Coordinates of C-alpha atoms and ligand atoms in Angstrom, one line a residue:
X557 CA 89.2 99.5 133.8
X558 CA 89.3 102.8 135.3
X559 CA 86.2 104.7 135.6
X560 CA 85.0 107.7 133.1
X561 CA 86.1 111.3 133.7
X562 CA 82.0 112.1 133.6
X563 CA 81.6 110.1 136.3
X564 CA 84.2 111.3 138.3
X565 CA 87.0 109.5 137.4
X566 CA 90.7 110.7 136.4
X567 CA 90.7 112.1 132.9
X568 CA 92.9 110.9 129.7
X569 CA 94.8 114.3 130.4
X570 CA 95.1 117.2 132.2
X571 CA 97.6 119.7 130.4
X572 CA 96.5 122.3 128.0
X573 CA 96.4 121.5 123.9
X574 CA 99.0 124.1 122.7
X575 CA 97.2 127.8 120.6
X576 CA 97.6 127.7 117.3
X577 CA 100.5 130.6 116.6
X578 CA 99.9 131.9 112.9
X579 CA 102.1 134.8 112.5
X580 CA 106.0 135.1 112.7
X581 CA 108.8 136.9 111.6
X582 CA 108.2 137.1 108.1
X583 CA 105.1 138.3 108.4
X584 CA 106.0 141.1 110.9
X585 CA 108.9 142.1 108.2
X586 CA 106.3 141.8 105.6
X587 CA 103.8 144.6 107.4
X588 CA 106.7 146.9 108.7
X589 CA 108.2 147.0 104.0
X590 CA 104.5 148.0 103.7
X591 CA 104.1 150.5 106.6
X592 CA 107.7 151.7 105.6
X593 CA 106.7 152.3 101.9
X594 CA 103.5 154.5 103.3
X595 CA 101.5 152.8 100.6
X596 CA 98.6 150.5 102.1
X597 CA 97.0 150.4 99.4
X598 CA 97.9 150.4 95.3
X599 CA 94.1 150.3 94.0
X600 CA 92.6 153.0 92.3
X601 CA 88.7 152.5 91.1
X602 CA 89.0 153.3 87.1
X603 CA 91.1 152.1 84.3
X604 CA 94.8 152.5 84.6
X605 CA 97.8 151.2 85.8
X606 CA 95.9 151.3 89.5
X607 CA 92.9 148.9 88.5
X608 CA 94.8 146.0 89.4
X609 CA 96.2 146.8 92.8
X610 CA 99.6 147.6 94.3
X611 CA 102.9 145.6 94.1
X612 CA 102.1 143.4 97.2
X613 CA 98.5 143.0 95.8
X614 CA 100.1 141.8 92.6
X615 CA 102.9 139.5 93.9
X616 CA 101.1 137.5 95.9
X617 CA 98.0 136.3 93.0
X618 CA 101.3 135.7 91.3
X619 CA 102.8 133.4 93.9
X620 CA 99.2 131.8 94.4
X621 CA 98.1 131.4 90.4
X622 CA 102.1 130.1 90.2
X623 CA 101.9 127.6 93.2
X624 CA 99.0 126.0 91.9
X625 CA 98.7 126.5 88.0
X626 CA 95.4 128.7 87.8
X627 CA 95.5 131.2 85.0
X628 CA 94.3 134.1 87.3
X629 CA 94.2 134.4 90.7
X630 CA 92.4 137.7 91.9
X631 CA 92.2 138.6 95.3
X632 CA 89.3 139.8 97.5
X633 CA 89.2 140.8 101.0
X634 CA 86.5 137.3 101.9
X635 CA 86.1 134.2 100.1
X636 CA 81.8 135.9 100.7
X637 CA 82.6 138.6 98.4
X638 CA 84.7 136.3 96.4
X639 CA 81.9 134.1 95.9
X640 CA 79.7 136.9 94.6
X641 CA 81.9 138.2 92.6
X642 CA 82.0 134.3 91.0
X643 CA 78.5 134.4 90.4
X644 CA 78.3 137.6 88.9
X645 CA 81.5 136.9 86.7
X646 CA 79.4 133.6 85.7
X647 CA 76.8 136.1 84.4
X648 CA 74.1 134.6 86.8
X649 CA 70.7 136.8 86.2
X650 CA 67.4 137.4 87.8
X651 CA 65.6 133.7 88.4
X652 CA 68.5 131.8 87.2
X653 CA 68.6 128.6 89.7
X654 CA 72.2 127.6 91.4
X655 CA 72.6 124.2 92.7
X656 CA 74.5 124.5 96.0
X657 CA 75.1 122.3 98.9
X658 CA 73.4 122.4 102.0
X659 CA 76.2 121.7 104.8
X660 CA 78.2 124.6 104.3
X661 CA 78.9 128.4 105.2
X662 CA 75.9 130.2 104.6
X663 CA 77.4 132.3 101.9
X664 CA 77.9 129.3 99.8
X665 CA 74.1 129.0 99.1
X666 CA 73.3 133.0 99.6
X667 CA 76.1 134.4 97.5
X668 CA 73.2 133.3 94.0
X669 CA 70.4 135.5 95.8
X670 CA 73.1 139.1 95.2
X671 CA 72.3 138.3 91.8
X672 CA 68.7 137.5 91.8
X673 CA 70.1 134.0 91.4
X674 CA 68.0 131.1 93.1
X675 CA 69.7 128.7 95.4
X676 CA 67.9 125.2 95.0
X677 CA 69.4 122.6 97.4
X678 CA 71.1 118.7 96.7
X679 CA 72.2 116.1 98.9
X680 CA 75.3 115.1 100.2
X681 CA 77.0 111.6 99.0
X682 CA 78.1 111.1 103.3
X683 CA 81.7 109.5 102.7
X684 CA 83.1 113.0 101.0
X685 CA 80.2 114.9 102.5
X686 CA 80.3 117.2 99.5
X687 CA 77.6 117.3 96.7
X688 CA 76.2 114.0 95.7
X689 CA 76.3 114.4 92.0
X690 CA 73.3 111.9 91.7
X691 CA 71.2 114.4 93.7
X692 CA 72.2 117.7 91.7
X693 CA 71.0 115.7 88.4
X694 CA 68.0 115.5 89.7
X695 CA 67.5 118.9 90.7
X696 CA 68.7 120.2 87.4
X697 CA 65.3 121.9 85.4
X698 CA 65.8 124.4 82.4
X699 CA 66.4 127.2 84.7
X700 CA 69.6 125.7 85.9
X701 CA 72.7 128.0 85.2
X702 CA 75.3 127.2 87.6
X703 CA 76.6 124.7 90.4
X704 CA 78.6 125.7 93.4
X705 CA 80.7 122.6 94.9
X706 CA 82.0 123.0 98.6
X707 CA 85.1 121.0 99.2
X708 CA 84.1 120.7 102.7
X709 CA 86.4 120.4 105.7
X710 CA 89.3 119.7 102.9
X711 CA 88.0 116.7 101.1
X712 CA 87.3 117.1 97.5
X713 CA 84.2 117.1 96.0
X714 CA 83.9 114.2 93.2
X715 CA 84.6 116.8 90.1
X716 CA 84.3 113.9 87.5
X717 CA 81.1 113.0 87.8
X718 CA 80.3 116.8 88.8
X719 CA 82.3 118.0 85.7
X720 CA 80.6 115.0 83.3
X721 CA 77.0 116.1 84.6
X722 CA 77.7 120.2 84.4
X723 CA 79.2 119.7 80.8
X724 CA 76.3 117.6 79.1
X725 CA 73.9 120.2 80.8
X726 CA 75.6 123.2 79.8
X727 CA 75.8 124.3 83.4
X728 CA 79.0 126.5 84.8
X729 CA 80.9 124.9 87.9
X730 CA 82.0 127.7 90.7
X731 CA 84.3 126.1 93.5
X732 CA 84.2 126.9 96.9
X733 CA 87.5 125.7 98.2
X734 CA 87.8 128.1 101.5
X735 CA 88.1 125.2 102.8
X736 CA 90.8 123.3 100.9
X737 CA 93.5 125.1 99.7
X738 CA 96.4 122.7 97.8
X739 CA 94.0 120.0 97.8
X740 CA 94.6 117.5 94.8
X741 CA 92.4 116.0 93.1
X742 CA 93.9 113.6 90.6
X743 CA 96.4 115.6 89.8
X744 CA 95.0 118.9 89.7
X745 CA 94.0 121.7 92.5
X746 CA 91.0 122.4 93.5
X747 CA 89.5 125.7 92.8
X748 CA 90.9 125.4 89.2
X749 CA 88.7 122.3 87.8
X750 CA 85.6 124.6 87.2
X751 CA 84.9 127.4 86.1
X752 CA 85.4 129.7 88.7
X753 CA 87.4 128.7 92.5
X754 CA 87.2 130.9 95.7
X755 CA 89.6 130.8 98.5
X756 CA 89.4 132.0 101.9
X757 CA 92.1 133.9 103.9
X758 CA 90.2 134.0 107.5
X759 CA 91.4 134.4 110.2
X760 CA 90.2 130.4 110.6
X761 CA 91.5 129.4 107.8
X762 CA 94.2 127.2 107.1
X763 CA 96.3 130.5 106.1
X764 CA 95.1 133.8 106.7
X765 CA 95.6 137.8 106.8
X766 CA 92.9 138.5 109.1
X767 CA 90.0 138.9 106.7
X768 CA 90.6 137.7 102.8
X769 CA 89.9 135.3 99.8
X770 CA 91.2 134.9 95.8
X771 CA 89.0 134.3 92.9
X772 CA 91.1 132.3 90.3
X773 CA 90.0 131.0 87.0
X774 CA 91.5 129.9 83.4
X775 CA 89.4 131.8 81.8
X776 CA 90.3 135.3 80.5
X777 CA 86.7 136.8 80.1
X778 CA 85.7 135.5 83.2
X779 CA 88.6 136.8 85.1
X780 CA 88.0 140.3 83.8
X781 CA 85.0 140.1 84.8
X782 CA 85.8 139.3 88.6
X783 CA 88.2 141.8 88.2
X784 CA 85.8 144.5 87.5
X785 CA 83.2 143.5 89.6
X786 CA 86.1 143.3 92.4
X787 CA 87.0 147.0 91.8
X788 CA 84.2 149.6 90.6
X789 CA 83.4 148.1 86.8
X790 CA 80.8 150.9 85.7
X791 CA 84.0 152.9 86.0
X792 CA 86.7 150.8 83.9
X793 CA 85.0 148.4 81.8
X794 CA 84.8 150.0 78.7
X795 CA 88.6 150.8 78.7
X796 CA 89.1 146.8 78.6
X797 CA 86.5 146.4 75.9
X798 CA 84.0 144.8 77.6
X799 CA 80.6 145.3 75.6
X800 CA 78.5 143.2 77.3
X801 CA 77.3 145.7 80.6
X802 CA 75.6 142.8 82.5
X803 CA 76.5 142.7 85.9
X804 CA 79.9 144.9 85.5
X805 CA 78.6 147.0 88.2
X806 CA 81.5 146.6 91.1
X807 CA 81.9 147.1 94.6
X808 CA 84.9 147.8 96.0
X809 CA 86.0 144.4 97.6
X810 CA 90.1 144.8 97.4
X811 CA 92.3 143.3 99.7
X812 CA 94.9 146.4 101.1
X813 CA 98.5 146.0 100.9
X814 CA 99.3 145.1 104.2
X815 CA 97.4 142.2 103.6
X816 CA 98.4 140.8 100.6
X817 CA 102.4 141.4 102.1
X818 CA 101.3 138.7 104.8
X819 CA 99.6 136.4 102.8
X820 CA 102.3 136.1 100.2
X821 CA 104.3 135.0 103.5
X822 CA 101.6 132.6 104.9
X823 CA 101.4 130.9 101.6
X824 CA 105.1 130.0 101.8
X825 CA 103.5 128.3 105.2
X826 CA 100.9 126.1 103.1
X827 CA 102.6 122.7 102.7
X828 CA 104.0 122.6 106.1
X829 CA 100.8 123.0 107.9
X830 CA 99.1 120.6 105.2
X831 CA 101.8 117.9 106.2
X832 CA 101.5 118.1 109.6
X833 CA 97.4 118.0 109.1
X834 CA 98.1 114.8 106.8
X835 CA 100.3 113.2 109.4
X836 CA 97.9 113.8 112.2
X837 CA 95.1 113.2 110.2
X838 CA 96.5 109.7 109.2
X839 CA 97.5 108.6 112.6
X840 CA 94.5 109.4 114.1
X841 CA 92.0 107.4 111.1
X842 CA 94.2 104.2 112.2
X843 CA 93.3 104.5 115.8
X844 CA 89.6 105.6 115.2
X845 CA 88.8 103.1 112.7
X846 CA 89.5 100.4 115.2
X847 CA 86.7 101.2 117.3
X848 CA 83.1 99.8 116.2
X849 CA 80.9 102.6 115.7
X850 CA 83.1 105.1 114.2
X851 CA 83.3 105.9 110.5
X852 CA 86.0 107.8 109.1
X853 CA 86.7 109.6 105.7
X854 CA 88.3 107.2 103.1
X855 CA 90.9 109.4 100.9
X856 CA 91.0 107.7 97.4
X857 CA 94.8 107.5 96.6
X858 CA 94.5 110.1 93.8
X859 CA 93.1 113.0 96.1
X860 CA 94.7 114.9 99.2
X861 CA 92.5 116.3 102.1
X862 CA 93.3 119.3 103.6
X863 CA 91.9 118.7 107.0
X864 CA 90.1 122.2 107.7
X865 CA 89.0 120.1 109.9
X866 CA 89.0 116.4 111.1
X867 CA 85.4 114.5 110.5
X868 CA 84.2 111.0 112.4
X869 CA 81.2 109.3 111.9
X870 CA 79.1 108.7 114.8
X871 CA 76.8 105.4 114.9
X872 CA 74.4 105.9 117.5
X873 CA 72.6 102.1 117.3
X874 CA 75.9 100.4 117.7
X875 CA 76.8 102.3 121.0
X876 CA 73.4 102.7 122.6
X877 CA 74.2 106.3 123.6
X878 CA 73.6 110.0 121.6
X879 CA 76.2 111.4 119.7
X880 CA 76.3 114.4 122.3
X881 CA 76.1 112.3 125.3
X882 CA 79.0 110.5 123.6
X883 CA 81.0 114.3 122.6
X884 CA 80.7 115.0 126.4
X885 CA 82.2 111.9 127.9
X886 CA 84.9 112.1 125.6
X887 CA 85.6 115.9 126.0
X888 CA 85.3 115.2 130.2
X889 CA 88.6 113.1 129.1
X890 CA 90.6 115.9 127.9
X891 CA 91.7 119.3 129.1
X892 CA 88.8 121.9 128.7
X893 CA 89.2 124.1 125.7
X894 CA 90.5 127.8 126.0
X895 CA 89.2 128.4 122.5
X896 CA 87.4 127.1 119.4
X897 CA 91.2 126.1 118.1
X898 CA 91.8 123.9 121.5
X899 CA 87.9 121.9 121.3
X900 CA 88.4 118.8 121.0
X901 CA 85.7 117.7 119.7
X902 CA 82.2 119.4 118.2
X903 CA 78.9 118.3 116.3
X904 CA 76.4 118.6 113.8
X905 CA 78.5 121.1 112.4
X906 CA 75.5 123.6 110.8
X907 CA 71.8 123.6 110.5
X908 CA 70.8 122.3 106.8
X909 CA 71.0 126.1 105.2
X910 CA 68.0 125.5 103.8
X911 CA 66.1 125.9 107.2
X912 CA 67.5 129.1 107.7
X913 CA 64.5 131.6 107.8
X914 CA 65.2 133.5 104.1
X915 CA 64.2 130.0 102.9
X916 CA 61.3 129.4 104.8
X917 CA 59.8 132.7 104.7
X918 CA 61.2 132.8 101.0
X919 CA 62.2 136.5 101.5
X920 CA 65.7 138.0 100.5
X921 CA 66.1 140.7 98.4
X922 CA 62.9 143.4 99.4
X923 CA 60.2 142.4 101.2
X924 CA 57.9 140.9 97.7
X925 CA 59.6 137.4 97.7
X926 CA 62.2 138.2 95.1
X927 CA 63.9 136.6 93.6
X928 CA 61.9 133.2 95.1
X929 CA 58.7 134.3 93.2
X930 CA 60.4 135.4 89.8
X931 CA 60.0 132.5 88.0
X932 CA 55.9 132.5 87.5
X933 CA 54.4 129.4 88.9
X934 CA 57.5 127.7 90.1
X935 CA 57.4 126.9 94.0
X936 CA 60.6 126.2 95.6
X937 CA 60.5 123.4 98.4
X938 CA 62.9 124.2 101.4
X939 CA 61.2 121.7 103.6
X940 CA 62.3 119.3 105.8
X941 CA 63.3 116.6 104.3
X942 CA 64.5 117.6 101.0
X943 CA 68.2 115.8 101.7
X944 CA 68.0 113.4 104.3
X945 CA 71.7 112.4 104.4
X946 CA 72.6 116.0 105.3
X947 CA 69.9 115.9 107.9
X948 CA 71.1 112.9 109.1
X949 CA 74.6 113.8 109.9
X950 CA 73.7 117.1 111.3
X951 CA 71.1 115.3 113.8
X952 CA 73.1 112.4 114.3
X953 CA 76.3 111.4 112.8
X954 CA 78.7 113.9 112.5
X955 CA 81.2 114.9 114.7
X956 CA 84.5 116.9 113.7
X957 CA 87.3 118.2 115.9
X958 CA 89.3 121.7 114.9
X959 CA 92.2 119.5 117.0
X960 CA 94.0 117.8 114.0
X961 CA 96.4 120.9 113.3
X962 CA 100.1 122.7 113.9
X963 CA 101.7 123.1 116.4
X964 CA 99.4 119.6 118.3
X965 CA 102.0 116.7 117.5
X966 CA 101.2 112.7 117.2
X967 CA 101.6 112.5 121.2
X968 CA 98.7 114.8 121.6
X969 CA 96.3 112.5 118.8
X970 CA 97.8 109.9 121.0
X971 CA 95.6 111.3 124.0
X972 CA 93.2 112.2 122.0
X973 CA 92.7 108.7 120.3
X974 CA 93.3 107.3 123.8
X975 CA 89.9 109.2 125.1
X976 CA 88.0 107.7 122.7
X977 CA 88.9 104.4 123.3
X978 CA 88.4 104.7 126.7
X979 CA 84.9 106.0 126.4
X980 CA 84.0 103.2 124.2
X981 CA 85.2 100.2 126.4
X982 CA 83.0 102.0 129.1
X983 CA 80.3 102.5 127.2
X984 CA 78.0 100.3 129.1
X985 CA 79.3 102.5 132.3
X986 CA 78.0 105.7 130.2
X987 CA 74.5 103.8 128.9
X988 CA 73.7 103.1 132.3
X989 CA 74.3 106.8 133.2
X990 CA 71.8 107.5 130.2
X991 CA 69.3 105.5 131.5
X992 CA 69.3 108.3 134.5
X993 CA 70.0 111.2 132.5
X994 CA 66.2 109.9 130.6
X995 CA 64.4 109.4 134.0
X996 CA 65.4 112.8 134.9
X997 CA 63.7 114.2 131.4
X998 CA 60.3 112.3 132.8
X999 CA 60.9 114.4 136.0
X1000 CA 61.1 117.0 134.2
X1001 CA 58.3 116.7 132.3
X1002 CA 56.1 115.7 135.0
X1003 CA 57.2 119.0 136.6
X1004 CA 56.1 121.2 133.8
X1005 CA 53.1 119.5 133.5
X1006 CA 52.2 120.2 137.3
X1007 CA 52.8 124.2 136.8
X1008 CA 50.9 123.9 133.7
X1009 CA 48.0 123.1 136.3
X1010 CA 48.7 125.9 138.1
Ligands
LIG468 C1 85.1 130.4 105.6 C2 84.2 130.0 104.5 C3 83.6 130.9 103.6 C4 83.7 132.3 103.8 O1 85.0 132.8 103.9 P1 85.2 134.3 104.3 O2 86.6 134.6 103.8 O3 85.1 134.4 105.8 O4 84.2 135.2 103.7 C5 82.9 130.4 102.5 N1 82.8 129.1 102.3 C6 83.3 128.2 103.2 C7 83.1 126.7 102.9 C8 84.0 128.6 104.3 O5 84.6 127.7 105.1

C-alpha cells in the first residue's frame, strides 16, 4: 500500500484541477448590443413606462419566469436585496417572528430584522440538510408570520410537509433557492412552491452577472409589491392602485442593463452545467458510498439536486480520526488549490447563524434591542444548543467540496474518489500519526503552563 501524501509519500495527483471559465462569446456580444445601444440602464424611479426596467431587464425575467413556469420573475441586483424585498412584499411588520434555518448565508436569517421581523431558528432534518419541518412546528407561537426555506447546496427542501404545516398555520412560505436554480421537486421548480422564491446571480453561483438575484412569485399583489419595493414605491404606488402603504417604501435595488444582457445568455447555460453537476455528482456518490464512514445525500427519484456544491458525511467514531485531520490527508492527495473553485475539499461550512453576535447581544436595528425586545415579555433563546443536528454537522460531520462542477470531467472525480480511498485504507497509518499530533497538544500545553509561571 503506498504510503500517505501527509506523510510524505507520492500524492493521488499532481496536475492542476482546471478554473472554472463562466463567460464566452455570447456574453461578450451581449455587453458590446448594450454598450452599443448607450443605454445601461432602462429604469426610471416613478410610474411609467420606465418602472419596470429596460428591454434587456425585461427579456431576461421573461426567459427566467418562461424556463421555469413562475408567474413573475423580477430581478434584483442580489438574491440579499431580493430576500428583503420578499419579506417586505410578504408584508412582514415590527415583532412578526420568521422561522429560518440556521446553516445558511447570513442573509437568509437577517433579511426579517430590515423589517423589524424576528428571526427564530429550527433544526435541520441532516439527510437534505434543509429545514426539518418537525422542528419549525415546534417553533411556531401566535407571532409566527412567515418561513424562509434554504434549498441548501441544491437539494430541496421537503415542501410537502413544509407547505402542509405553513398552510394549516396560516403562515407565508419565502424560498431561498440561490442555491438551486432548476431544481425539481416533484415536478415543480423550486422558488415557485411558496409564496415568494429568490435566486442568486453571484459571481459564485451556478450562473451569474457579477452581482444579481430574481424575486419570482404567482402571485400578482405580491409581485407588485416586490416590484415597488425593488424600485422607489413611495414614488409609483398609487399609480398601480395600491391602497395599502405598508412597507411600499423602496430602495433602489435594480439590476443595470448590461447585466440582465449576460444573464439572459448564462441562463441558456443552465442545464448544461446542471448535467454535468448531475453526472459528476452521481459518479462520485457510487465511489464514496463504498467507503464505511461516509454518508452521502440520497436524492428521492422525484427531486433533482443542483449540486452548488457536493456534501459527504463524515463519521468520526468509525475512522478514529477528526474530520479535519481527515480534510487534510485527503487534500495532501491532490494538487493544492489556486482558488476557492479548485478546493477540493472544505468543512463545517458556517457557524450556526444563530451564534453570530446580533443574536447574542440581541442588537440589530439601533442600539435599544429592537426589534428582539418588541414583543413585551418574550425572550428569544439563541443559545447553544437550540438545534443540535446543525451543530453537529458544523463541529463534526460535514464536509462539501466546490470540486463537483464544469469544465472538471469524470477522470478528475476519478482522482478525486481515488484520494479518498486511499486515505481510508491507511487510516490506521494516519491514527497513528494522530496519536503524535495529541502528544504534541500536551507539549504544548505543558509549555504555556510553564510561562504562565513566569
Ligand atoms: C449566495 C446566497 C445568498 C446571497 O446571494 P447574493 O446574490 O450574493 O446576495 C443568499 N442565500 C443563499 C443560500 C446563498 O447561497
Amino acid at each position: 500500500m503506498s504510503k500517505l501524501a501527509i506523510l510524505g509519500g507520492e500524492p493521488v495527483r499532481k496536475k492542476a484541477f482546471l478554473e472554472r471559465k463562466s463567460m464566452g462569446e455570447a456574453e461578450l456580444q451581449a455587453v458590446k448590443r448594450v454598450l452599443d445601444s448607450d443605454v445601461l440602464s432602462g429604469f426610471i424611479g416613478a410610474a411609467g413606462s420606465q418602472f419596470s426596467g429596460g428591454k434587456e431587464v425585461r427579456r431576461f425575467e421573461d426567459a427566467w419566469a418562461t424556463k421555469f413556469g413562475f408567474k413573475h420573475a423580477i430581478s434584483v441586483n442580489s438574491a440579499s436585496t431580493g430576500l428583503m424585498t420578499a419579506i417586505g412584499a410578504a408584508g412582514i411588520e415590527p415583532g412578526n417572528e420568521v422561522i429560518v434555518s440556521p446553516y445558511s448565508m447570513s442573509v437568509s436569517a437577517t433579511a426579517a430584522l430590515f423589517y423589524g421581523g424576528i428571526p427564530v431558528f429550527a433544526d435541520l432534518d441532516p439527510n437534505s440538510i434543509c429545514l426539518d419541518p418537525k422542528s419549525i412546528e415546534s417553533r411556531i407561537t401566535e407571532r409566527t408570520k412567515a418561513i424562509i426555506v434554504v434549498h441548501l447546496l441544491g437539494h430541496p427542501a421537503n415542501m410537502d410537509a413544509i407547505m402542509g404545516v405553513a398552510k394549516s398555520r396560516g403562515l407565508l412560505v419565502i424560498e431561498d433557492a440561490a442555491q438551486a436554480p432548476g431544481v425539481l421537486y416533484k415536478g415543480c421548480y423550486v422558488g415557485g412552491i411558496g409564496d415568494i422564491g429568490c435566486f442568486s446571480l453571484n459571481y459564485h453561483k451556478h450562473i451569474h452577472t457579477g452581482e444579481g438575484g430574481i424575486v419570482v412569485t404567482n402571485n400578482d399583489e405580491i409581485a407588485l409589491r416586490a416590484r415597488l419595493i425593488r424600485n422607489h414605491g413611495e414614488n409609483a404606488y398609487e399609480a398601480y392602485g395600491v391602497e395599502d402603504l405598508s412597507n411600499v417604501i423602496g430602495s433602489n435595488y435594480r439590476l443595470t442593463e448590461l447585466q440582465a444582457a449576460i444573464a439572459t445568455e448564462q441562463l441558456k447555460k443552465l442545464d448544461d452545467i446542471l448535467l454535468r453537476r448531475r453526472e459528476l455528482a452521481s459518479y462520485l456518490t457510487t465511489r464514496l458510498e463504498a467507503i464505511n464512514g461516509l454518508t452521502l445525500q440520497k436524492v428521492p427519484v422525484h427531486h433533482t439536486h443542483a449540486y452548488y456544491m457536493f456534501p459527504i458525511l463524515y463519521n468520526e467514531t468509525v475512522f478514529g480520526v477528526g474530520r479535519s485531520l481527515f480534510l487534510k490527508a485527503v487534500s495532501a492527495e491532490l494538487p493544492k488549490p489556486t482558488s476557492w473553485e479548485t478546493t477540493p475539499l472544505a468543512e463545517g461550512y458556517v457557524k450556526p447563524l444563530y451564534l453570530n453576535q446580533i443574536y447574542q447581544k440581541k442588537i440589530a436595528i439601533g442600539r435599544k434591542g429592537f426589534p428582539f425586545n418588541y414583543n413585551k415579555g418574550v425572550e428569544y433563546d439563541y443559545s447553544k444548543g437550540i438545534c443540535p443536528v446543525v451543530e453537529r454537522l458544523y463541529e463534526k460531520e460535514l464536509m462539501y467540496s466546490p470540486l463537483v462542477r464544469e469544465p472538471l470531467t469524470i477522470q478528475d472525480m476519478k482522482d478525486f474518489a481515488d484520494a479518498f480511498e486511499k486515505v481510508a485504507d491507511n487510516i490506521d497509518e494516519l491514527r497513528d500519526n494522530f496519536v503524535l499530533e495529541e502528544s504534541q497538544v500536551y507539549d504544548a500545553i505543558a509549555a504555556i503552563n510553564e510561562t504562565e509561571k513566569k
